[in-house]
mmCIF file of C-alpha atoms and ligand atoms in Angstrom:
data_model
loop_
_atom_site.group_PDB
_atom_site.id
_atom_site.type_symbol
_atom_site.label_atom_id
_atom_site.label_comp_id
_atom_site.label_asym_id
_atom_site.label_seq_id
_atom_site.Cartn_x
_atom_site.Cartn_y
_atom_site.Cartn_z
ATOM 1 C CA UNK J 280 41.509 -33.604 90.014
ATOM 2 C CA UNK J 281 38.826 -34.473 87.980
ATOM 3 C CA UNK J 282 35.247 -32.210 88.995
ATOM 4 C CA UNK J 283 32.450 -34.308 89.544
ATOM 5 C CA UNK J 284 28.978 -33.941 89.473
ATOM 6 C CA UNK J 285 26.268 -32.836 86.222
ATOM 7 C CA UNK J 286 25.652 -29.568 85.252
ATOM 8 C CA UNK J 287 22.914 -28.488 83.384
ATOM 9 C CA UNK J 288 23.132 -25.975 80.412
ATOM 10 C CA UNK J 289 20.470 -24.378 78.400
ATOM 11 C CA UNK J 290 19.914 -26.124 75.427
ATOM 12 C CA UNK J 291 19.783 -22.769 73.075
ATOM 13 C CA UNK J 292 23.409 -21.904 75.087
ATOM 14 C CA UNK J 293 24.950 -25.517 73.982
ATOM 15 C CA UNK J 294 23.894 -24.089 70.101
ATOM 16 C CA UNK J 295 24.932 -20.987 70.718
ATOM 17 C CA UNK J 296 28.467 -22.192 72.161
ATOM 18 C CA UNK J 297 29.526 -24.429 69.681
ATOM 19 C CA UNK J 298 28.657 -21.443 66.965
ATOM 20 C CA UNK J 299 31.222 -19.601 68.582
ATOM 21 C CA UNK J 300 33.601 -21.408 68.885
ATOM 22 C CA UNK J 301 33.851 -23.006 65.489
ATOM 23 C CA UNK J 302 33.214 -19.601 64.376
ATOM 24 C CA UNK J 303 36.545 -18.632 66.494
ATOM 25 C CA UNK J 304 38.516 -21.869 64.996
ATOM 26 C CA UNK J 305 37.940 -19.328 61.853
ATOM 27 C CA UNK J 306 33.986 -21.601 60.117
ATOM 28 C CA UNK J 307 31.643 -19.706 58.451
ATOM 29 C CA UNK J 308 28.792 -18.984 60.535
ATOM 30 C CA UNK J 309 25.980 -21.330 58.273
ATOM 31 C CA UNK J 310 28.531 -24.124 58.390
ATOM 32 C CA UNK J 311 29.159 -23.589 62.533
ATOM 33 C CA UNK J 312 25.181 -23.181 62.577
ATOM 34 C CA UNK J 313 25.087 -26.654 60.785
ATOM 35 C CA UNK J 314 27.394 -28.241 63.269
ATOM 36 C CA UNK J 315 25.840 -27.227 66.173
ATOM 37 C CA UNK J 316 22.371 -28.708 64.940
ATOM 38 C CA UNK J 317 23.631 -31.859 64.699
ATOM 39 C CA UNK J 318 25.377 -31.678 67.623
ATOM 40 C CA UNK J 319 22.832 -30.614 70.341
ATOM 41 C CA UNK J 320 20.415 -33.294 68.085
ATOM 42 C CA UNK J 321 22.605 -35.859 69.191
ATOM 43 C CA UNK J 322 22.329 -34.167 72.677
ATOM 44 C CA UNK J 323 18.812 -33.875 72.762
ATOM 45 C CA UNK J 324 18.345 -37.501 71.594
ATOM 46 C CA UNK J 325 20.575 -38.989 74.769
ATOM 47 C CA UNK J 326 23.838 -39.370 72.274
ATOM 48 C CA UNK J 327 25.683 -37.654 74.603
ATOM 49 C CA UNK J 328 28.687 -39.078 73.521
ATOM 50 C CA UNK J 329 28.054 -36.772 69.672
ATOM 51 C CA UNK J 330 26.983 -33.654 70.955
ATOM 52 C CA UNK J 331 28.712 -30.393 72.433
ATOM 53 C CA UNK J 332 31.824 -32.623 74.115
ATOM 54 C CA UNK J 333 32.677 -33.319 70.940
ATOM 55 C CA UNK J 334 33.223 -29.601 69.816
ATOM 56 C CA UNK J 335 37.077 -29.249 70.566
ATOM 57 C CA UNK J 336 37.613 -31.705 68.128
ATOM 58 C CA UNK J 337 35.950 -29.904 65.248
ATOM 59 C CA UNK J 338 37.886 -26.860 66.516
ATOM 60 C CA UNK J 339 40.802 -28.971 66.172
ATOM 61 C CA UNK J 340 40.444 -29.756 62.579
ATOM 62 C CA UNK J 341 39.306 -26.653 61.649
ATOM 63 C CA UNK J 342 42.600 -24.817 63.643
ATOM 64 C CA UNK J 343 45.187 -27.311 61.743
ATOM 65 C CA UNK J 344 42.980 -26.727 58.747
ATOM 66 C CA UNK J 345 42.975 -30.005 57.893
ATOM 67 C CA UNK J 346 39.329 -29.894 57.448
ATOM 68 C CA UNK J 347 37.718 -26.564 55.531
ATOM 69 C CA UNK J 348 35.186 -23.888 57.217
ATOM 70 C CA UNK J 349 33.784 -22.297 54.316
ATOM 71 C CA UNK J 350 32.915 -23.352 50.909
ATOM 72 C CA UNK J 351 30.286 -25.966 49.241
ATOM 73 C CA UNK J 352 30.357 -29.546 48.489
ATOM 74 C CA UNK J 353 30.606 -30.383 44.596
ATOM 75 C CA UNK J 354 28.155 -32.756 42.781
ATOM 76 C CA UNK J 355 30.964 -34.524 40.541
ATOM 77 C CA UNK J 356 28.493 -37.490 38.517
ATOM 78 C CA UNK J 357 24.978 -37.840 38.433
ATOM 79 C CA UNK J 358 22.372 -39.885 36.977
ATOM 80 C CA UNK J 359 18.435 -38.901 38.318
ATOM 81 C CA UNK J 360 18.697 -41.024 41.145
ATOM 82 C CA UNK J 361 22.334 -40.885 41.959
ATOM 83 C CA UNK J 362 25.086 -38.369 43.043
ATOM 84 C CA UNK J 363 28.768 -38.544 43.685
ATOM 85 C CA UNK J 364 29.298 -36.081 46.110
ATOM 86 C CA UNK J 365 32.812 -33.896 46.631
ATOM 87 C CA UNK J 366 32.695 -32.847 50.446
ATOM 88 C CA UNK J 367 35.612 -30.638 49.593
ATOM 89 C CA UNK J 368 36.808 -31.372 53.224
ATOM 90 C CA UNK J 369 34.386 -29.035 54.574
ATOM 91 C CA UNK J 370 32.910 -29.770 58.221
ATOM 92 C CA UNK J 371 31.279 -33.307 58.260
ATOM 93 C CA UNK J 372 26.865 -32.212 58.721
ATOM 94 C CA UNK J 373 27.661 -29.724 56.251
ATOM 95 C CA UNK J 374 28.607 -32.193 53.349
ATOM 96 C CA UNK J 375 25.744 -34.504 54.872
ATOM 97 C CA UNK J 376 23.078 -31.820 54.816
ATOM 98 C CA UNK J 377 23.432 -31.096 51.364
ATOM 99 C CA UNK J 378 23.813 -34.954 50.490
ATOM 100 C CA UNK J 379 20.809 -35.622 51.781
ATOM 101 C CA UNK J 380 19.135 -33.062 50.619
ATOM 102 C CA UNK J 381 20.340 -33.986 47.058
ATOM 103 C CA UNK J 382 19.094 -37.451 47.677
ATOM 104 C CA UNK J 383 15.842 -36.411 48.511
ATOM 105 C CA UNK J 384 15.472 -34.295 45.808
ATOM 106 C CA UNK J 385 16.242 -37.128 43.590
ATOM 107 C CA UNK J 386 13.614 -39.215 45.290
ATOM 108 C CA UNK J 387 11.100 -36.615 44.774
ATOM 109 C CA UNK J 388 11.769 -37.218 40.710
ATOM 110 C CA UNK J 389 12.334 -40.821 40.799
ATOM 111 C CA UNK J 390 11.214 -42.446 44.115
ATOM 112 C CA UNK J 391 14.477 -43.242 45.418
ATOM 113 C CA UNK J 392 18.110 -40.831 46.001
ATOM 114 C CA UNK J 393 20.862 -42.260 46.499
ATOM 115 C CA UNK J 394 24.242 -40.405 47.527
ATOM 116 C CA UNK J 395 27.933 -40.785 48.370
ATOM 117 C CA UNK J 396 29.562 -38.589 49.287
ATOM 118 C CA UNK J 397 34.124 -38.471 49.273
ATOM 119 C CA UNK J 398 36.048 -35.528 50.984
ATOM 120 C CA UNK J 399 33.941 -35.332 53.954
ATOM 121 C CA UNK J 400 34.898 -35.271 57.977
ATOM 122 C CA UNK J 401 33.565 -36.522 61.237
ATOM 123 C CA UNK J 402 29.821 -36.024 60.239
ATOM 124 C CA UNK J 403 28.133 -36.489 63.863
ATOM 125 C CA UNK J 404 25.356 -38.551 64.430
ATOM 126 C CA UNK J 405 24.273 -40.823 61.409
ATOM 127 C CA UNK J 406 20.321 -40.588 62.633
ATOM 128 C CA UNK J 407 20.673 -36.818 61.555
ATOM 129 C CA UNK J 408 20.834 -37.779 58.477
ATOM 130 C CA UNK J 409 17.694 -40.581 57.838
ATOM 131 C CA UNK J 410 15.720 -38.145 60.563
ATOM 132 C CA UNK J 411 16.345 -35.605 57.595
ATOM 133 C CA UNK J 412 14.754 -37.416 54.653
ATOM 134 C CA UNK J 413 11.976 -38.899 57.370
ATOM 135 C CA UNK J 414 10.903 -35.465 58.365
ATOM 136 C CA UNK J 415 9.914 -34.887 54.527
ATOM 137 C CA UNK J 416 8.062 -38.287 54.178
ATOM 138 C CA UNK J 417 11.220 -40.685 52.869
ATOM 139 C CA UNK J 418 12.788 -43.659 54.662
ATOM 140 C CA UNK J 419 15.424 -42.670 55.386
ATOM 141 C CA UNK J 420 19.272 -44.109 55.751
ATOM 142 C CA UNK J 421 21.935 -42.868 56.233
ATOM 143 C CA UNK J 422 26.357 -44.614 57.236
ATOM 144 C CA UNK J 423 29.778 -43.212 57.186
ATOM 145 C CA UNK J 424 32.664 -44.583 57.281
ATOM 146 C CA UNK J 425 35.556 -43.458 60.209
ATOM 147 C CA UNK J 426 39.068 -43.505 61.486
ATOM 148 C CA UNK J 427 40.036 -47.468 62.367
ATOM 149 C CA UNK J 428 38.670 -48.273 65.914
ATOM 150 C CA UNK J 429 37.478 -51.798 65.076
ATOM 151 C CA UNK J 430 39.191 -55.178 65.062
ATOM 152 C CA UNK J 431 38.330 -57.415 62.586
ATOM 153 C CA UNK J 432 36.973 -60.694 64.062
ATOM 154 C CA UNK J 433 40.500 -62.698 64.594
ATOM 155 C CA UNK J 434 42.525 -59.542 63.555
ATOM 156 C CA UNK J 435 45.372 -57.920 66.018
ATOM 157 C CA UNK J 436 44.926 -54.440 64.245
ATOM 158 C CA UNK J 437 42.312 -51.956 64.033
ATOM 159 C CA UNK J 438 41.234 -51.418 60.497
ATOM 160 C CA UNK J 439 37.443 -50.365 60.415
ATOM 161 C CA UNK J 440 35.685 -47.433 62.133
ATOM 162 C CA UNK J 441 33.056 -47.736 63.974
ATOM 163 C CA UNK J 442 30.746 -47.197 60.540
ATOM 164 C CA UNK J 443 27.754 -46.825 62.049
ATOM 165 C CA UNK J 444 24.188 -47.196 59.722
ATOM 166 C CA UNK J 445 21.207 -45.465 60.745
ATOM 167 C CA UNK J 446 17.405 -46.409 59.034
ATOM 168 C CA UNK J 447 14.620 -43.514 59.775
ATOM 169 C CA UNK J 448 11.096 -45.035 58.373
ATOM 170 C CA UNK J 449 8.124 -43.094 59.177
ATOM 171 C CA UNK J 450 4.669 -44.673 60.580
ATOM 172 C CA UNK J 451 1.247 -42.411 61.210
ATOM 173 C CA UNK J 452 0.879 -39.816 63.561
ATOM 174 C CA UNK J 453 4.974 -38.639 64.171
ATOM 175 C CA UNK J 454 5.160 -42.331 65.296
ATOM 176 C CA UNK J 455 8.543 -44.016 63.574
ATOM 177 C CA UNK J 456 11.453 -46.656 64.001
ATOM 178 C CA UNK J 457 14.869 -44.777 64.184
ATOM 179 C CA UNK J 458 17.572 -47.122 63.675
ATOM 180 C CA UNK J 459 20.858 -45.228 64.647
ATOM 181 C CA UNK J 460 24.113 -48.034 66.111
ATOM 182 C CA UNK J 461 27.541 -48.042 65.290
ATOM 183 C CA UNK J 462 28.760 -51.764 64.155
ATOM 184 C CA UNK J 463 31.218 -51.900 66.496
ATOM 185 C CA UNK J 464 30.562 -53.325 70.077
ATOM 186 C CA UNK J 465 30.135 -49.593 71.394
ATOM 187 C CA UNK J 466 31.062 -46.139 70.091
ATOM 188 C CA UNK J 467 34.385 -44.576 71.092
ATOM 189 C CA UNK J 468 32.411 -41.787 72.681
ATOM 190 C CA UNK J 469 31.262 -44.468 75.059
ATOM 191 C CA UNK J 470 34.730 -45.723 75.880
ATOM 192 C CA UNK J 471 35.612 -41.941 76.605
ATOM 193 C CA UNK J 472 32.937 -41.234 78.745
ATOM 194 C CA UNK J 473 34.107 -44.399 81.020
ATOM 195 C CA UNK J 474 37.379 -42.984 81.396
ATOM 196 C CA UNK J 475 36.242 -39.730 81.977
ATOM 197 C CA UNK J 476 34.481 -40.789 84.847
ATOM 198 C CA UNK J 477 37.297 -43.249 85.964
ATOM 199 C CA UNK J 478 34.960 -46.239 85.528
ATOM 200 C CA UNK J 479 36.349 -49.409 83.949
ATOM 201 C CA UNK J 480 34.321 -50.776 81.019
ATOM 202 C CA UNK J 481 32.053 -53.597 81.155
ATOM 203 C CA UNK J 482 33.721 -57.463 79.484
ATOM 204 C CA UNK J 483 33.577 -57.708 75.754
ATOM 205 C CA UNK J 484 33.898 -53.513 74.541
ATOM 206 C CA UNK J 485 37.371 -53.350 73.550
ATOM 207 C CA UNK J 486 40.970 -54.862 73.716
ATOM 208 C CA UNK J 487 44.316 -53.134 74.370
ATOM 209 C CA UNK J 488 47.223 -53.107 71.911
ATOM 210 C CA UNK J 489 47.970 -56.401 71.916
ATOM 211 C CA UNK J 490 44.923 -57.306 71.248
ATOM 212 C CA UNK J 491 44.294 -58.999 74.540
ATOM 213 C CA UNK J 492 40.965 -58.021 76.121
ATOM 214 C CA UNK J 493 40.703 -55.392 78.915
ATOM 215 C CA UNK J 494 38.257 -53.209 80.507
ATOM 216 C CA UNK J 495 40.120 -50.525 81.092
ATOM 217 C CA UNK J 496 39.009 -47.661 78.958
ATOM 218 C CA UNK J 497 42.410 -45.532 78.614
ATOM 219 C CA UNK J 498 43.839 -49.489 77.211
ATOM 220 C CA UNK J 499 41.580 -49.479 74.410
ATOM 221 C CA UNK J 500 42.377 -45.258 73.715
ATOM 222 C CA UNK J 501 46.387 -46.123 73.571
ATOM 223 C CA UNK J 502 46.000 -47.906 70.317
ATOM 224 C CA UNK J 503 43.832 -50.747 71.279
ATOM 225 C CA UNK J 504 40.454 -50.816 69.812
ATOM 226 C CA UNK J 505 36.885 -52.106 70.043
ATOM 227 C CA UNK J 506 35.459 -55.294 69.679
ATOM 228 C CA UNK J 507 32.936 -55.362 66.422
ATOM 229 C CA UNK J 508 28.991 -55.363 67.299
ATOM 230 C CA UNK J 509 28.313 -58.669 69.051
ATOM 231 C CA UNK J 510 31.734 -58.989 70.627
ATOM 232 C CA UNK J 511 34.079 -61.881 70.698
ATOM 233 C CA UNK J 512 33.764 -64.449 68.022
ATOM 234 C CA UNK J 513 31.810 -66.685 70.342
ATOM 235 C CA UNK J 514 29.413 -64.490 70.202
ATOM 236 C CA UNK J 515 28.569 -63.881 66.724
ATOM 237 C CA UNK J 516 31.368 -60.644 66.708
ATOM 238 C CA UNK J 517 32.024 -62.062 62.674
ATOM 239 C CA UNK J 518 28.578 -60.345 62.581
ATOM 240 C CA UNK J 519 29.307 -56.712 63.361
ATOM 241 C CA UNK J 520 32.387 -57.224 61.671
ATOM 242 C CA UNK J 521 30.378 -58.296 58.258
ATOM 243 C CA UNK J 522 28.652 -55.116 58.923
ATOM 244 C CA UNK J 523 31.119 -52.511 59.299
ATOM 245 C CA UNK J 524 32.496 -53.684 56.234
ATOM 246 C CA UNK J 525 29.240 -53.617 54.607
ATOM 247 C CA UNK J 526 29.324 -49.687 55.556
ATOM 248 C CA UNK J 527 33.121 -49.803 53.913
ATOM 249 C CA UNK J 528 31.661 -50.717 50.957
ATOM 250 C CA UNK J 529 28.856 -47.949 50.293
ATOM 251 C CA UNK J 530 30.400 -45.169 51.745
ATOM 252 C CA UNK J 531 34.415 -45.912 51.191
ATOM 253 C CA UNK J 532 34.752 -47.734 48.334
ATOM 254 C CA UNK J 533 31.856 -46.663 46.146
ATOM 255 C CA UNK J 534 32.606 -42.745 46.630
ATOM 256 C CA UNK J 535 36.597 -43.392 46.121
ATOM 257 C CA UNK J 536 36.859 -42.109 49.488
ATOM 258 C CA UNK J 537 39.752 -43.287 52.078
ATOM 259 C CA UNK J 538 39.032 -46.940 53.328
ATOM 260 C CA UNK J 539 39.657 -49.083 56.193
ATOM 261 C CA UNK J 540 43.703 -48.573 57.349
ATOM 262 C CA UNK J 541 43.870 -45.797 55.539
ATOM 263 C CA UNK J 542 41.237 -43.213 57.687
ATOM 264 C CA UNK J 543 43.859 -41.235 59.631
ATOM 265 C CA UNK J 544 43.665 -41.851 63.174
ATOM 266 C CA UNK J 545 40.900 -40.213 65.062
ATOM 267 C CA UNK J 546 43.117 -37.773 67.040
ATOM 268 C CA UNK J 547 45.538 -36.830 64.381
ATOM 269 C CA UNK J 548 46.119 -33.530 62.604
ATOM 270 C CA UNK J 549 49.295 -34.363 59.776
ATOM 271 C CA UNK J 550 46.485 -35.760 56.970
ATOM 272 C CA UNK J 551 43.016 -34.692 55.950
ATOM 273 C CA UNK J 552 40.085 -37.331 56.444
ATOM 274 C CA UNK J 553 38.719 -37.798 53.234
ATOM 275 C CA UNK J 554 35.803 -39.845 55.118
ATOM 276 C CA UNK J 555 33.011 -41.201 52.956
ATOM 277 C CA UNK J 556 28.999 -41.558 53.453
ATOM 278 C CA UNK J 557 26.157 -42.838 52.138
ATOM 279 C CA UNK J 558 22.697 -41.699 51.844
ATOM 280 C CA UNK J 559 19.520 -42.935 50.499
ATOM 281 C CA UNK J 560 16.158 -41.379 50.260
ATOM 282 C CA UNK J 561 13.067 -43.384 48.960
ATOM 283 C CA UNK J 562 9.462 -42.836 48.286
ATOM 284 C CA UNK J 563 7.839 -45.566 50.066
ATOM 285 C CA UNK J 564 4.676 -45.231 47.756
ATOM 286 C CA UNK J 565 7.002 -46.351 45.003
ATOM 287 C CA UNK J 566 5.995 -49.841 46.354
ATOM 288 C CA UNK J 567 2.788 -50.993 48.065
ATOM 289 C CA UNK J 568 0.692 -47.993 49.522
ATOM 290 C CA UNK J 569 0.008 -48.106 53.137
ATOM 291 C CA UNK J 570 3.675 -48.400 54.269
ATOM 292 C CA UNK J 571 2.902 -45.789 57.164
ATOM 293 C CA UNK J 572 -0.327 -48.140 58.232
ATOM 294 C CA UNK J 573 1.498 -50.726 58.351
ATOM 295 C CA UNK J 574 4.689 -49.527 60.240
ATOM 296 C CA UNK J 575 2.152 -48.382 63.442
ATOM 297 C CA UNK J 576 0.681 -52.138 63.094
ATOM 298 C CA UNK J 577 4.247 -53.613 63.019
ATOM 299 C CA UNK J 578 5.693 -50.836 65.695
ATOM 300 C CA UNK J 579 2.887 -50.981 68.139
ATOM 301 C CA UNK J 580 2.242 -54.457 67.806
ATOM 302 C CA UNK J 581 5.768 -55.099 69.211
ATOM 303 C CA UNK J 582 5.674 -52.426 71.702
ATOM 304 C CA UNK J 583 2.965 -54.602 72.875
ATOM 305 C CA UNK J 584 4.667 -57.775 73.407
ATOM 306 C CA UNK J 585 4.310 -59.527 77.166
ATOM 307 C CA UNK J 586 7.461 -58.890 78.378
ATOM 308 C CA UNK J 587 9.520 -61.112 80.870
ATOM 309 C CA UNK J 588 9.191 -58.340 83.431
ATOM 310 C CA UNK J 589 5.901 -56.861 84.541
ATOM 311 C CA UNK J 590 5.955 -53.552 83.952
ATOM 312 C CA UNK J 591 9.045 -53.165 81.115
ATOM 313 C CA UNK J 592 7.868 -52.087 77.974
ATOM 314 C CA UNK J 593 9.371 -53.621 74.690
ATOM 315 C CA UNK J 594 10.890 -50.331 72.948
ATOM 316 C CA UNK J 595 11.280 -50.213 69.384
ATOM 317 C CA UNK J 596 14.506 -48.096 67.829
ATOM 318 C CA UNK J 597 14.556 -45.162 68.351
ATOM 319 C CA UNK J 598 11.400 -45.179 71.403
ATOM 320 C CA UNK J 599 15.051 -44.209 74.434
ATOM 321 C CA UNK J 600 16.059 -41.405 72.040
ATOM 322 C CA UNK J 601 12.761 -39.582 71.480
ATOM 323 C CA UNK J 602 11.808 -39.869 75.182
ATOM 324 C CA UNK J 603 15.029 -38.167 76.003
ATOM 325 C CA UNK J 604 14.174 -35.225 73.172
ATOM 326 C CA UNK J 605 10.480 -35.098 74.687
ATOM 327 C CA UNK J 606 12.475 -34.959 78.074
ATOM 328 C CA UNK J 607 15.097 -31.968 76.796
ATOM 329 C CA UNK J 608 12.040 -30.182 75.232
ATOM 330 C CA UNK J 609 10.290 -30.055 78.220
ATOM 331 C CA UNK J 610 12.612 -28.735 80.628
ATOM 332 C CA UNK J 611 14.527 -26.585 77.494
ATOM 333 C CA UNK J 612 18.249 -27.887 79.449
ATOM 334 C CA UNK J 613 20.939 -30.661 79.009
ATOM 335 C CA UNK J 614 22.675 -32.515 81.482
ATOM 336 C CA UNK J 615 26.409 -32.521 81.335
ATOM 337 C CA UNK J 616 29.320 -34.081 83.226
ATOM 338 C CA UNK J 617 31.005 -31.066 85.097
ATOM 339 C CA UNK J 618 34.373 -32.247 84.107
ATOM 340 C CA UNK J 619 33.784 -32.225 80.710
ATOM 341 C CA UNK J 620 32.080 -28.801 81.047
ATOM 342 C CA UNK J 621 35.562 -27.570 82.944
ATOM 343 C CA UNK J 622 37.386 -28.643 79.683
ATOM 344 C CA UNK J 623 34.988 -26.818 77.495
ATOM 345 C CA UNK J 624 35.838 -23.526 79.246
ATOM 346 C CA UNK J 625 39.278 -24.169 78.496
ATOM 347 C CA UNK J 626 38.735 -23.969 75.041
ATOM 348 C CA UNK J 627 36.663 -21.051 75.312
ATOM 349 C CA UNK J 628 39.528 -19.457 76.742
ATOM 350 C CA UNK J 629 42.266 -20.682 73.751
ATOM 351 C CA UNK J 630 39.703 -19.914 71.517
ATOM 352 C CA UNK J 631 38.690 -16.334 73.197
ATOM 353 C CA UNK J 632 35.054 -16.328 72.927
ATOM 354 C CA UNK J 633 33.138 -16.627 76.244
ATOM 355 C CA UNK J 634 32.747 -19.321 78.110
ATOM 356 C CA UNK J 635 29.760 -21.601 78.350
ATOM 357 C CA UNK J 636 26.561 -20.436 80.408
ATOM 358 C CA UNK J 637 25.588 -22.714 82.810
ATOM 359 C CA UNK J 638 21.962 -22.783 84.555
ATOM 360 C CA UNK J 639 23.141 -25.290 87.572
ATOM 361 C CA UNK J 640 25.403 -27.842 89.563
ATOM 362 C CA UNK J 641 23.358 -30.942 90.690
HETATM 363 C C1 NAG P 973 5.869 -40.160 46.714
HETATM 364 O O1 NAG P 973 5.289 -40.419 45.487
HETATM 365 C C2 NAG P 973 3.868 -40.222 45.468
HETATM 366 C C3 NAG P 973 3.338 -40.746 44.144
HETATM 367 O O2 NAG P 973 4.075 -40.212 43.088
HETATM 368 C C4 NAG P 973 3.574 -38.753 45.709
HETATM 369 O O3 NAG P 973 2.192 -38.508 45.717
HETATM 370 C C5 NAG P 973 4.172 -38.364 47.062
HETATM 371 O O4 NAG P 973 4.038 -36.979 47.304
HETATM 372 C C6 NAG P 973 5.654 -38.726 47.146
HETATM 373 N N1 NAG P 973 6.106 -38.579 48.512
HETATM 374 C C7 NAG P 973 6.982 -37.667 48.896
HETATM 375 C C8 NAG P 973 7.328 -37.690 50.333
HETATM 376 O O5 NAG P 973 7.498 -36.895 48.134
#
């Protein structure tokens, strides 16, 4: 019987959780300190779907070692504005951290970094990533590639992830546009969350393994997959598909990385990922000066809009996910379902480190 209800947990005990247990799955402690920022970012920002639920299956990789807990990623080619990047199958935000970090090094000498990065896992939320590079002045953007969720417009077979993209471009005052989507209808994380809850999905998310539509979410998990961004191809689907092949392209097939088919699924264990990314890093005042100015003009000015409703506000990328942070800040706890919390404990237990501290049951 599934427990119901949300649970709130402190957010410095979600960080402090996931260190221990990828420490006990046998990381490093800077590389499980690494994870756990990205994950309780993607908390904090509403992702819900990235953060601490998806610790088990870090742990997961990390206990089949199929993905590496200690080491560093390898620059393999560079020129001053590019890197290939070897991820060395350590954890996913690890290889991305120091990516990025190369790339905006490089941007700092040439006005633009750009990096891609082979040999990497699952690296969380792509928004990390461009948020990393925008909190030192760059636009930022960031995309990885993933294990196939995603059926080609007309295709049976799933043979893209969900590659998402995410754009970080910085206006005055903190004020910024944060870009962060998968191209795929909806993230898998969303399509788990429905069938954690035992809610169907709404029309147009996924299909089932023959390919045939279906809102039922545990269809689409047995080897059916998602619809690409925009849906069916009545409604423009051929779009997201375009996209998440886009993606393929910079993070895939320029690193040398695996591609397309031949990600391993999501859940498996028998073959490491040997995901790719992509990160760039430029100097906006490489081009015309004023790009911040001109962002608030363009952001607020849209924010502004009449909107059909009285009332609504027209947001602007990124506007949901900062409220939520402000929202997390303020009150210093998360919101989580309690059955997902009930399976966290269990992997506490396997794992032997203590169980997560919660504050209360709403
Ligand atoms: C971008 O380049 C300008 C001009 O060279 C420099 O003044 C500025 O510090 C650079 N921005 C960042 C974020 O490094």
């Amino acid at each position: 019987m599934a427990q119901q209800g949300i649970i709130l947990v402190a957010k410095e005990e979600v960080h402090s959780f996931i260190v221990r247990c990828i420490v006990g799955a046998g990381a490093e402690l800077s590389h499980a300190e690494c994870l756990a920022d990205n994950l309780v970012l993607a908390d904090c920002r509403g992702h819900t779907t990235h953060g601490l639920l998806r610790t088990a299956l870090y742990v997961k990789d990390l206990k089949h070692d199929i993905a590496k807990g200690s080491g560093v990623p390898i620059i393999l080619k560079e020129t001053p504005a590019i890197a290939l990047v070897d991820g060395n199958n350590l954890l996913g935000p690890v290889v991305g951290r120091f990516c990025m970090d190369v790339a905006i090094r490089k941007a700092q000498e040439t006005g633009i970094g750009f990096v891609t990065a082979r040999g990497s896992n699952h690296f969380g939320i792509a928004g990390a990533y461009s948020l990393q590079a925008m909190k030192k002045g760059f636009l930022g953007i960031s995309m990885t590639n993933a294990s196939p969720a995603l059926m080609p417009t007309r295709a049976k077979k799933m043979f893209f992830g969900t590659n998402p993209i995410s754009v970080a471009a910085p206006a005055v005052n903190g004020d910024n546009f944060v870009l962060d989507m998968a191209t795929s209808a909806v993230s898998l994380g969303k399509v788990q969350v429905c069938k954690l809850k035992g809610e169907d999905m709404p029309d147009g998310w996924g299909v089932d393994k023959t390919g045939q539509d279906t809102t039922d979410p545990s269809e689409v998990l047995d080897d059916g997959g998602l619809h690409p961004l925009g849906g069916r191809e009545i409604t423009s689907g051929y779009k997201g598909y375009g996209l998440a092949m886009m993606v393929e392209i910079l993070c895939g097939i320029l690193s040398g990385a695996n591609y397309g088919p031949n990600i391993r699924h999501w859940t498996s264990t028998d073959q490491i990922a040997n995901v790719g990314h992509c990160f760039i890093a430029i100097n906006t005042s490489a081009f015309e000066s004023g790009f911040e100015e001109r962002m608030t003009d363009l952001i607020d000015t849209c924010r502004n809009l009449e909107t059909v409703e009285p009332g609504e506000t027209v947001l602007i990328p990124g506007d949901r996910a900062r409220a939520h942070y402000e929202k997390v800040e303020k009150s210093g706890a998360i919101e989580y379902n309690a059955e997902a919390i009930r399976q966290l404990d269990v992997l506490a237990k396997e794992l032997g480190v203590p169980m997560i501290c919660t504050m209360k049951q709403i």
